[in-house]
PDB file of C-alpha atoms in Angstrom:
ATOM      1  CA  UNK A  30      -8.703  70.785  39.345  1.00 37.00           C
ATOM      2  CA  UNK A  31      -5.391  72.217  37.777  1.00 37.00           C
ATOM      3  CA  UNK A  32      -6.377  75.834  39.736  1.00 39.00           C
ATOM      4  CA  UNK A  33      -6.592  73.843  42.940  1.00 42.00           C
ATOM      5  CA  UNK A  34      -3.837  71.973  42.237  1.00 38.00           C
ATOM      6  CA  UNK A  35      -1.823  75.501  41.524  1.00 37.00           C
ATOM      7  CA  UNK A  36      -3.389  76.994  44.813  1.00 42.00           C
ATOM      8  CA  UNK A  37      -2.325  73.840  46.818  1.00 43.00           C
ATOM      9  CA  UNK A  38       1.640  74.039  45.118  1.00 39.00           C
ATOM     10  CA  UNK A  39       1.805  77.490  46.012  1.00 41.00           C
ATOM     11  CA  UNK A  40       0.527  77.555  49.626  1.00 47.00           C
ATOM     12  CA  UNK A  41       3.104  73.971  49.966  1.00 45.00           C
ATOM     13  CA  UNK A  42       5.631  76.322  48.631  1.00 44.00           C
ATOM     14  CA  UNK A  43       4.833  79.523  50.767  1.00 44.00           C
ATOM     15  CA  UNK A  44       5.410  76.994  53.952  1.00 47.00           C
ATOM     16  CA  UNK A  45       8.428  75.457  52.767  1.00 42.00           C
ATOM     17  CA  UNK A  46       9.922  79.275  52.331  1.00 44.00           C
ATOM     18  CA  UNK A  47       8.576  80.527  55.806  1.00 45.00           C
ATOM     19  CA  UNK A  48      10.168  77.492  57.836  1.00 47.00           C
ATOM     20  CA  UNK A  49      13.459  77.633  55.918  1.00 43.00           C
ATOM     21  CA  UNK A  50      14.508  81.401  56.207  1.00 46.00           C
ATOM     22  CA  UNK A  51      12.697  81.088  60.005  1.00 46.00           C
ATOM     23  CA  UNK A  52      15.510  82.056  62.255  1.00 44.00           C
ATOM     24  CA  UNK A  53      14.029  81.078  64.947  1.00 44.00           C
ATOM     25  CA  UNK A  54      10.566  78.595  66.125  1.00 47.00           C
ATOM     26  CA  UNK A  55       8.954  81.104  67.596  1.00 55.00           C
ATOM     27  CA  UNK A  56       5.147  82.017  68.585  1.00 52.00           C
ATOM     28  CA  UNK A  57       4.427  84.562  65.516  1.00 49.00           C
ATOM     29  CA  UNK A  58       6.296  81.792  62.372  1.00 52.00           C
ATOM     30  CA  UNK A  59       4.647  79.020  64.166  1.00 53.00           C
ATOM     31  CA  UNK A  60       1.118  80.597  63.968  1.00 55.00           C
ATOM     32  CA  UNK A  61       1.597  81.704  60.456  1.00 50.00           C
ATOM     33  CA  UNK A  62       2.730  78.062  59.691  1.00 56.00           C
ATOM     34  CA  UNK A  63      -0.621  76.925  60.969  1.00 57.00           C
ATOM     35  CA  UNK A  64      -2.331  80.048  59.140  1.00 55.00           C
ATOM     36  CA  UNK A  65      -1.082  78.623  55.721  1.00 53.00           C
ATOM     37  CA  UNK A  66      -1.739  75.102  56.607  1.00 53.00           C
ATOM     38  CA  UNK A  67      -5.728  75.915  57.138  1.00 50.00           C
ATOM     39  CA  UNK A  68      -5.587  78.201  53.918  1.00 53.00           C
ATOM     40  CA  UNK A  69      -7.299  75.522  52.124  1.00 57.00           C
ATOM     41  CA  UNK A  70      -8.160  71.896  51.926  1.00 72.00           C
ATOM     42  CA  UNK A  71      -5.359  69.071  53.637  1.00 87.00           C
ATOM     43  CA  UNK A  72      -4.799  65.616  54.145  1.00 93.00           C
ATOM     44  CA  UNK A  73      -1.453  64.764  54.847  1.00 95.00           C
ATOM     45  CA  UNK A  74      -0.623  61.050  56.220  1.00 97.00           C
ATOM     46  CA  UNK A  75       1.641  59.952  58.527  1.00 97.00           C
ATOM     47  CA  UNK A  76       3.333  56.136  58.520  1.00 98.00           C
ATOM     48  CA  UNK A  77       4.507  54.450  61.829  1.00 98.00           C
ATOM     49  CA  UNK A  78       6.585  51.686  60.687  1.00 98.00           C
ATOM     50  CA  UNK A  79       6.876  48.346  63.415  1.00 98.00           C
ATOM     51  CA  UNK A  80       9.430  49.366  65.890  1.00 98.00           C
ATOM     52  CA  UNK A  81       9.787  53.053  65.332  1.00 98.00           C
ATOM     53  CA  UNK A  82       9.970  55.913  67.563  1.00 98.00           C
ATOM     54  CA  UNK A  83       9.474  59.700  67.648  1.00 98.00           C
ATOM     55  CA  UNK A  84       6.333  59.682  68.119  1.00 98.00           C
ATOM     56  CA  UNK A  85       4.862  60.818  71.556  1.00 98.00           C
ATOM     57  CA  UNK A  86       1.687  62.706  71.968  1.00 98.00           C
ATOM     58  CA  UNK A  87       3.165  65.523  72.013  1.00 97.00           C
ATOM     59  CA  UNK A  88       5.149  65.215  68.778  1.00 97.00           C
ATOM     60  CA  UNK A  89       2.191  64.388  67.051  1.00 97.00           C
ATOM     61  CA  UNK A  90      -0.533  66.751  68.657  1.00 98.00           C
ATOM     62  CA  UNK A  91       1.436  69.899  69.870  1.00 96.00           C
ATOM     63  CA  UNK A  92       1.392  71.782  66.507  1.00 95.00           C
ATOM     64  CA  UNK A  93      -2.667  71.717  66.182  1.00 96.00           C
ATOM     65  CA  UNK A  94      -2.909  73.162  69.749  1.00 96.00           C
ATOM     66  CA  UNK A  95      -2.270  77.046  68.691  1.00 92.00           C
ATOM     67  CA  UNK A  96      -3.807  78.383  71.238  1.00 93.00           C
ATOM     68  CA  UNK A  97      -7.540  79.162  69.686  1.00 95.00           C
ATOM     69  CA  UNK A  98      -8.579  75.042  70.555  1.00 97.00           C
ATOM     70  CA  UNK A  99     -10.890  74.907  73.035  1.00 97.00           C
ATOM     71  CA  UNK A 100     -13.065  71.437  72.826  1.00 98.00           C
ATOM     72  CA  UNK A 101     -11.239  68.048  71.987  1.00 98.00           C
ATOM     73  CA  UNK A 102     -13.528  65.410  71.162  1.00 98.00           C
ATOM     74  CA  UNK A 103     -12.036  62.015  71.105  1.00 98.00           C
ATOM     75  CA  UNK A 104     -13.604  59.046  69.680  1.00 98.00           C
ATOM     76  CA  UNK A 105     -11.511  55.560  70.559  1.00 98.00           C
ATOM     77  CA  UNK A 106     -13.164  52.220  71.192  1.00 97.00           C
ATOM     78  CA  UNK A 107     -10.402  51.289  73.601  1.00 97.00           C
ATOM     79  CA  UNK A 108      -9.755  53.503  76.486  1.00 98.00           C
ATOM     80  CA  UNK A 109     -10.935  50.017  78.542  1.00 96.00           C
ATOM     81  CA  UNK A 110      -7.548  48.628  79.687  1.00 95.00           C
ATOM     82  CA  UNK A 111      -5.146  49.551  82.338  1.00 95.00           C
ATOM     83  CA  UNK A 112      -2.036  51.072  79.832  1.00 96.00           C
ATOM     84  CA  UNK A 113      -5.240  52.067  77.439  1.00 97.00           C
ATOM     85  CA  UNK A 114      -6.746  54.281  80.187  1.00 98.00           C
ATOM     86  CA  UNK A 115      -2.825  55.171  81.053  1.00 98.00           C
ATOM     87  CA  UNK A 116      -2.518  56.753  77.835  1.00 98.00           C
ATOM     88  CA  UNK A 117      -5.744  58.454  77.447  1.00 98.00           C
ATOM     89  CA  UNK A 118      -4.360  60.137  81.275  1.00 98.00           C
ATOM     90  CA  UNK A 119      -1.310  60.995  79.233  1.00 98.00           C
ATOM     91  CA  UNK A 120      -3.128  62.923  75.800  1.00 98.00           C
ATOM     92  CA  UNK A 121      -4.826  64.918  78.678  1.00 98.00           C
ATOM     93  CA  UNK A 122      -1.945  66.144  80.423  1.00 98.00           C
ATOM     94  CA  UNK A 123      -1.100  67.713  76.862  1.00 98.00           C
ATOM     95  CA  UNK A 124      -4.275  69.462  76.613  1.00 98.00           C
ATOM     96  CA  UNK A 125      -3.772  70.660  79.885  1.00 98.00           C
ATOM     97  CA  UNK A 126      -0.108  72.155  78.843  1.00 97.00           C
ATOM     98  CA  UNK A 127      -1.899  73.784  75.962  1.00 96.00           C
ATOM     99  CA  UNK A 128      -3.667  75.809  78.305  1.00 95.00           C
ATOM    100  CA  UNK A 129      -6.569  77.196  76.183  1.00 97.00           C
ATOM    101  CA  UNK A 130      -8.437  73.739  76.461  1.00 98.00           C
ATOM    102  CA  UNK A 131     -11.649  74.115  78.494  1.00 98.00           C
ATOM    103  CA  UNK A 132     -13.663  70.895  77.231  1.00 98.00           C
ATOM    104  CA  UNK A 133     -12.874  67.364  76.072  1.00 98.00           C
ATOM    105  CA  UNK A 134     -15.772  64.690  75.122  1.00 98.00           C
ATOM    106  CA  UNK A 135     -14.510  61.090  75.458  1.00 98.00           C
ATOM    107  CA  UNK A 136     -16.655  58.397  73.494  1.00 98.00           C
ATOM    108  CA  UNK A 137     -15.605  55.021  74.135  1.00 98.00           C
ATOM    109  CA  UNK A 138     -16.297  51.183  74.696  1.00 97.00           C
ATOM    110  CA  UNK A 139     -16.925  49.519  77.720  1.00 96.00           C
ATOM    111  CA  UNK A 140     -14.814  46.485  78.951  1.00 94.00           C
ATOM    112  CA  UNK A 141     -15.694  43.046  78.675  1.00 90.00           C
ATOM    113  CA  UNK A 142     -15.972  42.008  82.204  1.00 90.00           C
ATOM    114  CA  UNK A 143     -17.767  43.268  84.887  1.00 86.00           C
ATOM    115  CA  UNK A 144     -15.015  43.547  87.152  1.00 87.00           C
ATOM    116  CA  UNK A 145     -12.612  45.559  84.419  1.00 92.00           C
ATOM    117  CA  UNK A 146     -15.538  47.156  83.713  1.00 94.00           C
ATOM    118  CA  UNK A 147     -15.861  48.805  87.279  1.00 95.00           C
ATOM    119  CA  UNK A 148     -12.379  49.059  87.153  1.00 96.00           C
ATOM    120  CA  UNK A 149     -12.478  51.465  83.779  1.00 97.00           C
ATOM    121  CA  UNK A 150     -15.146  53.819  84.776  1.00 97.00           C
ATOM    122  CA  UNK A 151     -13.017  54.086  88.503  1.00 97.00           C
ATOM    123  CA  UNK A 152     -10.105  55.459  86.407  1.00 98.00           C
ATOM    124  CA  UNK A 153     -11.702  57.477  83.865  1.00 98.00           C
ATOM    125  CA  UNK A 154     -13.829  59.630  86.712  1.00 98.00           C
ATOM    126  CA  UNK A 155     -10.379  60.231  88.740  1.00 98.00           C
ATOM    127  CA  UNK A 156      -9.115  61.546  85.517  1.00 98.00           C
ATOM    128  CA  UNK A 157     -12.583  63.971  85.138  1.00 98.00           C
ATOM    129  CA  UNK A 158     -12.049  64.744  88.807  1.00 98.00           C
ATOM    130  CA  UNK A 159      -8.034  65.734  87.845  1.00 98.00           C
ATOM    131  CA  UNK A 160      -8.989  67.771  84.882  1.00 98.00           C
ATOM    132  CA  UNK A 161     -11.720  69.517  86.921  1.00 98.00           C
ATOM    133  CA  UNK A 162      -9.083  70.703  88.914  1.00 98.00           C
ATOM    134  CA  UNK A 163      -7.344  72.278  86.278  1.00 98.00           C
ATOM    135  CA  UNK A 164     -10.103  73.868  84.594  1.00 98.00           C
ATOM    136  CA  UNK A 165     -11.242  71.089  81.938  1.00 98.00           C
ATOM    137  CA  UNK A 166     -14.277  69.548  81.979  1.00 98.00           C
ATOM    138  CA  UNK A 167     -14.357  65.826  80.431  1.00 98.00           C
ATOM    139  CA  UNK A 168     -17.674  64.407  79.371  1.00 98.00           C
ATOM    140  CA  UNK A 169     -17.737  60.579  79.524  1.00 98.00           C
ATOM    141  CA  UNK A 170     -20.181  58.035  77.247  1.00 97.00           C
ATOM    142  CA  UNK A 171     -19.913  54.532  76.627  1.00 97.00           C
ATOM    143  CA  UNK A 172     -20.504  52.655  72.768  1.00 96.00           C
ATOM    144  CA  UNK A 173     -20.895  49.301  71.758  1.00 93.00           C
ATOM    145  CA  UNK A 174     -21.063  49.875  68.503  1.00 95.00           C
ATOM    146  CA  UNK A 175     -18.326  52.569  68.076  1.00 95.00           C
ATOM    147  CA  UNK A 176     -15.072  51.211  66.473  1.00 94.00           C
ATOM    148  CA  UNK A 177     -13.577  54.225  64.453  1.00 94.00           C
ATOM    149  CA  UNK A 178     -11.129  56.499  66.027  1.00 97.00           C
ATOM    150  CA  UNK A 179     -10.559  59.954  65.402  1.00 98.00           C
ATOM    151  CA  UNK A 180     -10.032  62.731  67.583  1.00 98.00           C
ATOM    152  CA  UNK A 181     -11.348  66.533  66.775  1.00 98.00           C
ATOM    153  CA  UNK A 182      -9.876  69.609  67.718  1.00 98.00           C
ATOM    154  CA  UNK A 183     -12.041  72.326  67.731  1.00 96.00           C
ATOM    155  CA  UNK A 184     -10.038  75.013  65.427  1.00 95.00           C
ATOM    156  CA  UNK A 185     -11.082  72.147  62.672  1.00 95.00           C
ATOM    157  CA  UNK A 186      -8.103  69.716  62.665  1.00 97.00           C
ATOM    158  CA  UNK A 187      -8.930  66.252  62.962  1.00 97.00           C
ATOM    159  CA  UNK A 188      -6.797  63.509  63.408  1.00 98.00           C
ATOM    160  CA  UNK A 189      -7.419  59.584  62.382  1.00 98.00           C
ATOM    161  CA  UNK A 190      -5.243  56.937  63.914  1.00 98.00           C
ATOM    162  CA  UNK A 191      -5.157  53.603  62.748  1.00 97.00           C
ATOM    163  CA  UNK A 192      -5.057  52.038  66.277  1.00 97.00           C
ATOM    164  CA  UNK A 193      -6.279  55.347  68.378  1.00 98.00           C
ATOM    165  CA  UNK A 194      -4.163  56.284  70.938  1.00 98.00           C
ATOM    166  CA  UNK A 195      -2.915  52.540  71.511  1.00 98.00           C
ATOM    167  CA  UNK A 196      -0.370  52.657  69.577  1.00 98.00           C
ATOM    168  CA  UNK A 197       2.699  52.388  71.814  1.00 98.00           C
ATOM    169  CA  UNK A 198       4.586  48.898  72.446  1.00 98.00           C
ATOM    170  CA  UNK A 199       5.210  47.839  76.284  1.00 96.00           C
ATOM    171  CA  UNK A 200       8.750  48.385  77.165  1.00 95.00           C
ATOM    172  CA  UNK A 201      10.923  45.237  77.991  1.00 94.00           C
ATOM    173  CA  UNK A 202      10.886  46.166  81.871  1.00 94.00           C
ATOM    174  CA  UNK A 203       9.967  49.000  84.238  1.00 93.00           C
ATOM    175  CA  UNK A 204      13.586  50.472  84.235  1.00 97.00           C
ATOM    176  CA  UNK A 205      14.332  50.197  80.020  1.00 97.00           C
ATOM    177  CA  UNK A 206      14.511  53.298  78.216  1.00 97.00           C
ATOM    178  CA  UNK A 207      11.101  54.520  76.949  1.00 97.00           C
ATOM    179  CA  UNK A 208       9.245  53.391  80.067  1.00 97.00           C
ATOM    180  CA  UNK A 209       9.053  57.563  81.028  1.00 96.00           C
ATOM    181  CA  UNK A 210       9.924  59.208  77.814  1.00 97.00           C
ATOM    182  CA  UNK A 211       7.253  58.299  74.848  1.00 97.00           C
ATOM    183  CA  UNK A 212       9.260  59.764  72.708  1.00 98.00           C
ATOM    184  CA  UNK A 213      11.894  56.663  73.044  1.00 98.00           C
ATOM    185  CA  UNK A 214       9.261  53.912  73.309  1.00 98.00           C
ATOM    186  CA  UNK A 215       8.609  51.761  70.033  1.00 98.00           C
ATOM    187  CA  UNK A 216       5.046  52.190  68.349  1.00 98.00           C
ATOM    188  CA  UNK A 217       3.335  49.651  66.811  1.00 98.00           C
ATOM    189  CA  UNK A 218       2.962  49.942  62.936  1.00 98.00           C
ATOM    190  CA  UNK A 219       0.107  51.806  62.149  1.00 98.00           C
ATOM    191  CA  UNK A 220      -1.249  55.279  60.320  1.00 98.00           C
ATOM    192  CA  UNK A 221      -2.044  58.905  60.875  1.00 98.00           C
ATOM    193  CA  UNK A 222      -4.721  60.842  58.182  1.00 98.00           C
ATOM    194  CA  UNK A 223      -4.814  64.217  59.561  1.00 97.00           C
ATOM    195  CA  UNK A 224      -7.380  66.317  58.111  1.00 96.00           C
ATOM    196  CA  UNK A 225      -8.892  69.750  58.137  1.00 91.00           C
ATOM    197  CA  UNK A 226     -12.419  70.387  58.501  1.00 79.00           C
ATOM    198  CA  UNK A 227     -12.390  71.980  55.006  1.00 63.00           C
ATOM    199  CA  UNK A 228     -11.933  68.695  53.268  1.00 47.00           C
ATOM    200  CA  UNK A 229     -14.417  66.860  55.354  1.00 47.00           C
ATOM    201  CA  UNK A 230     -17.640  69.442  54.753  1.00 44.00           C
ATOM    202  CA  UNK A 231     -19.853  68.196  52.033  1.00 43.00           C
ATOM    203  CA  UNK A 232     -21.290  71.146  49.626  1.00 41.00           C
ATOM    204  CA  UNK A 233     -24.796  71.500  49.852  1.00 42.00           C
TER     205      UNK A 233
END
């Protein structure tokens, strides 16, 4: 434990140091930040508090898509909804600025009513028709027993939201800051475990 403990201080350390004396965010320090960060085992957590902002897709997501990911499998009971099936349409248009994303496997839940239902699957094969268009497939299936949410990126990072991509509070009218920019609009309290694959593997 204490020689994992030393190898995790130092590689904390080692990106501390490389940010710091960065002069500059570019391509080559923000692949070697990633490079240190998948040295090893990580679990690093996240807290939304009621009412906070800052946290768009993007801000959240952009630094696991380096350029290697090429599947994203998302797991979320509740892409059933109009603003639920809104946001899942936003998370794609990231993985379609990332560019190197060819494949994306949606799991979720059905809705309750037959008429929402229709509704739901309408939506989500517009968005498999959009993404076809730009070179992604999305694979659809339904669950009714799913109810964890975690989404997989396939360079190993995975990331665990307390309420999945829901997370976002309505705005107090169409014209109020936040309605456009995510990044503005107040999230409802809830947590982020972001993971490597490293720490989920079982030995044999």
């Amino acid at each position: 434990y204490a020689k994992d403990a030393k190898r995790e201080i130092s590689r904390c350390e080692a990106f501390y140091h490389l940010c710091y004396h960065s002069t500059k965010h570019d391509s080559v320090c923000y692949s070697l930040c990633l490079l240190l960060l998948t040295a090893g085992p990580h679990h690093e957590q996240i807290q939304i508090a009621e009412d906070a902002v800052g946290f768009s897709y993007a801000t959240v997501f952009s630094r696991f898509l380096d350029g290697s990911v090429i599947s994203v499998d998302i797991e979320d009971p509740y892409v059933r909804n109009n603003h639920q099936v809104y946001n899942f349409l936003r998370f794609c248009e990231l993985m379609v600025t990332a560019h190197s994303v060819k494949k994306m496997n949606l799991v979720t839940g059905l809705s309750d009513d037959y008429g929402g239902r229709e509704q739901q699957m309408s939506q989500i094969n517009e968005i498999q028709h959009s993404l076809k268009a730009h070179g992604i497939d999305l694979s659809v299936s339904y669950s009714d027993t799913l109810h964890d949410r975690e989404i997989r990126f396939s360079n190993g990072w995975i990331v665990k939201i307390g309420r999945g991509l829901d997370y976002f509070k309505p705005t107090k009218g169409r014209f109020a800051i936040g309605f456009c920019d995510f990044n503005l609009r107040p999230c409802h309290e809830t947590t982020i475990d972001i993971y490597h694959r490293t720490e989920t593997v079982k030995p044999p």
